CSV table of C-alpha atoms in Angstrom, one decimal:
chain,number,residue,atom,x,y,z
A,4,MET,CA,-12.7,-18.5,4.0
A,5,ARG,CA,-11.8,-14.8,3.8
A,6,GLY,CA,-8.5,-15.0,5.2
A,7,GLU,CA,-7.5,-17.8,3.6
A,8,ARG,CA,-8.1,-16.0,0.2
A,9,LEU,CA,-6.2,-12.6,1.1
A,10,ARG,CA,-3.3,-14.9,2.3
A,11,ASP,CA,-2.9,-16.6,-0.8
A,12,ALA,CA,-3.5,-13.7,-2.9
A,13,ALA,CA,-1.0,-11.8,-1.1
A,14,LEU,CA,1.6,-14.6,-1.2
A,15,THR,CA,1.0,-14.7,-4.9
A,16,VAL,CA,1.7,-10.7,-5.5
A,17,ALA,CA,5.0,-11.1,-3.0
A,18,PHE,CA,6.7,-13.9,-4.9
A,19,VAL,CA,6.0,-12.4,-8.2
A,20,ALA,CA,7.0,-8.7,-7.1
A,21,THR,CA,10.6,-9.3,-6.2
A,22,ALA,CA,13.1,-6.3,-6.0
A,23,SER,CA,16.1,-5.6,-3.6
A,24,TYR,CA,15.9,-1.5,-3.9
A,25,LEU,CA,15.1,0.1,-0.5
A,26,SER,CA,13.5,3.6,-0.4
A,27,THR,CA,13.0,6.0,2.5
A,28,SER,CA,10.2,7.4,0.5
A,29,ALA,CA,7.4,7.6,3.0
A,30,PHE,CA,5.6,10.7,4.1
A,31,THR,CA,6.3,12.4,7.6
A,32,SER,CA,3.8,11.7,10.7
A,33,LYS,CA,2.7,15.2,10.4
A,34,SER,CA,2.0,14.8,6.4
A,35,ARG,CA,0.3,11.7,7.0
A,36,ARG,CA,-2.1,13.0,9.7
A,37,GLU,CA,-2.8,15.8,7.4
A,38,ILE,CA,-3.4,13.5,4.4
A,39,LEU,CA,-5.8,11.1,6.2
A,40,GLN,CA,-7.7,14.3,8.0
A,41,ARG,CA,-8.1,15.7,5.0
A,42,ASP,CA,-9.7,12.8,3.3
A,43,GLY,CA,-11.9,11.9,6.0
A,44,ASN,CA,-9.8,9.0,7.4
A,45,MET,CA,-11.3,6.7,4.5
A,46,CYS,CA,-9.7,5.3,1.5
A,47,ARG,CA,-10.5,7.6,-1.5
A,48,GLU,CA,-11.2,4.3,-3.7
A,49,CYS,CA,-13.6,2.2,-1.7
A,50,GLY,CA,-14.3,4.2,1.7
A,51,ALA,CA,-12.7,1.9,3.8
A,52,THR,CA,-11.4,3.0,7.2
A,53,ASP,CA,-9.2,0.5,8.2
A,54,HIS,CA,-5.5,-0.2,7.2
A,55,LEU,CA,-5.2,3.2,5.7
A,56,GLU,CA,-1.8,4.7,4.0
A,57,ALA,CA,-0.9,7.7,3.0
A,58,ALA,CA,0.0,7.1,-1.0
A,59,HIS,CA,2.1,9.3,-3.1
A,60,ILE,CA,0.2,10.3,-6.3
A,61,ASP,CA,3.6,11.3,-8.1
A,62,HIS,CA,6.7,9.5,-7.0
A,63,ASN,CA,9.1,11.8,-8.7
A,64,LYS,CA,11.5,12.8,-5.8
A,65,LYS,CA,12.7,15.7,-8.0
A,66,LYS,CA,9.6,17.7,-8.1
A,67,LYS,CA,9.2,20.5,-5.5
A,68,ASN,CA,5.8,19.2,-3.8
A,69,TYR,CA,7.2,15.5,-3.6
A,70,ASP,CA,6.4,15.2,0.3
A,71,SER,CA,3.9,17.8,0.3
A,72,PRO,CA,0.2,16.4,1.7
A,73,SER,CA,-1.0,18.1,-1.9
A,74,ASN,CA,1.0,15.1,-3.6
A,75,GLY,CA,-0.6,12.5,-1.4
A,76,ARG,CA,-3.9,10.5,-1.0
A,77,THR,CA,-5.5,8.3,1.3
A,78,LEU,CA,-5.6,4.7,0.2
A,79,CYS,CA,-6.1,1.2,2.2
A,80,THR,CA,-3.6,-1.3,1.6
A,81,GLU,CA,-5.3,-3.1,-1.1
A,82,HIS,CA,-6.0,0.0,-3.0
A,83,HIS,CA,-2.2,1.3,-2.7
A,84,LEU,CA,-1.1,-2.3,-3.8
A,85,ASP,CA,-3.5,-1.8,-6.8
A,86,ASP,CA,-2.6,1.5,-7.8
A,87,HIS,CA,1.4,0.9,-8.2
A,88,ILE,CA,0.4,-2.3,-10.1
A,89,ASP,CA,-2.3,-0.3,-12.2
A,90,ARG,CA,0.1,2.7,-12.7
A,91,HIS,CA,3.3,0.8,-13.3
A,92,GLY,CA,5.5,2.7,-15.3
A,93,ARG,CA,3.5,6.0,-15.1
A,94,ASN,CA,3.9,7.0,-11.6
A,95,GLY,CA,7.3,8.5,-11.6
A,96,LEU,CA,9.0,5.5,-10.4
A,97,THR,CA,11.5,3.0,-12.2
A,98,PRO,CA,10.5,-0.5,-12.9
A,99,ARG,CA,12.7,-1.5,-9.8
A,100,GLN,CA,11.3,0.7,-7.6
A,101,ASN,CA,8.1,0.0,-8.5
A,102,ARG,CA,8.8,-3.8,-7.8
A,103,TRP,CA,9.9,-3.0,-4.4
A,104,ALA,CA,7.0,-0.6,-3.6
A,105,ILE,CA,4.5,-3.6,-4.5
A,106,LYS,CA,6.7,-6.5,-2.6
A,107,THR,CA,6.7,-4.1,0.6
A,108,ILE,CA,2.7,-3.4,0.3
A,109,ALA,CA,2.0,-7.1,-0.5
A,110,LYS,CA,4.1,-8.0,2.5
A,111,ARG,CA,1.8,-5.4,4.7
A,112,LEU,CA,-1.2,-7.4,3.1
A,113,TYR,CA,0.3,-10.7,3.8
A,114,ASP,CA,0.8,-9.9,7.4
A,115,ARG,CA,-2.3,-8.7,8.1
A,116,SER,CA,-4.1,-11.6,6.1
A,117,GLU,CA,-1.8,-14.1,8.2
A,118,VAL,CA,-3.8,-13.0,11.3
A,119,ILE,CA,-7.0,-13.2,9.7
A,120,TYR,CA,-6.4,-16.7,9.0
A,121,GLN,CA,-5.1,-17.7,12.0
A,122,ALA,CA,-8.3,-16.1,13.5
A,123,ASP,CA,-10.4,-18.3,10.7
A,124,THR,CA,-8.6,-21.7,11.6
A,125,GLU,CA,-9.1,-21.3,15.2
A,126,SER,CA,-13.0,-20.5,15.0
A,127,ASP,CA,-13.0,-23.6,12.7
A,128,SER,CA,-11.6,-25.8,15.7
């Protein structure tokens, strides 16, 4: 069952990635729309058109173009999570900030998978 696998994977990541750091490093609504439009409203990794997020390329807030659309790319939730895991220590975030980002993205994935899981169990009845 797809929903069950997604839910289990998200739970595993959410429990492993724990931190209490809070951030307000999201793009503005205008920048987010611009990034998604520029990227054809699809994930640049897999081409998915659902659950899209504007993800920072470089998370160094001291850089001049930090919140500029040129520092963003469109990723689905899964690839946004993969990006933070794969680039840990090389994306401009401290380890603590990166753990928080992973936890936050994993929660979005978990919340979505919970809906799929419920739909799967209801259809089995």
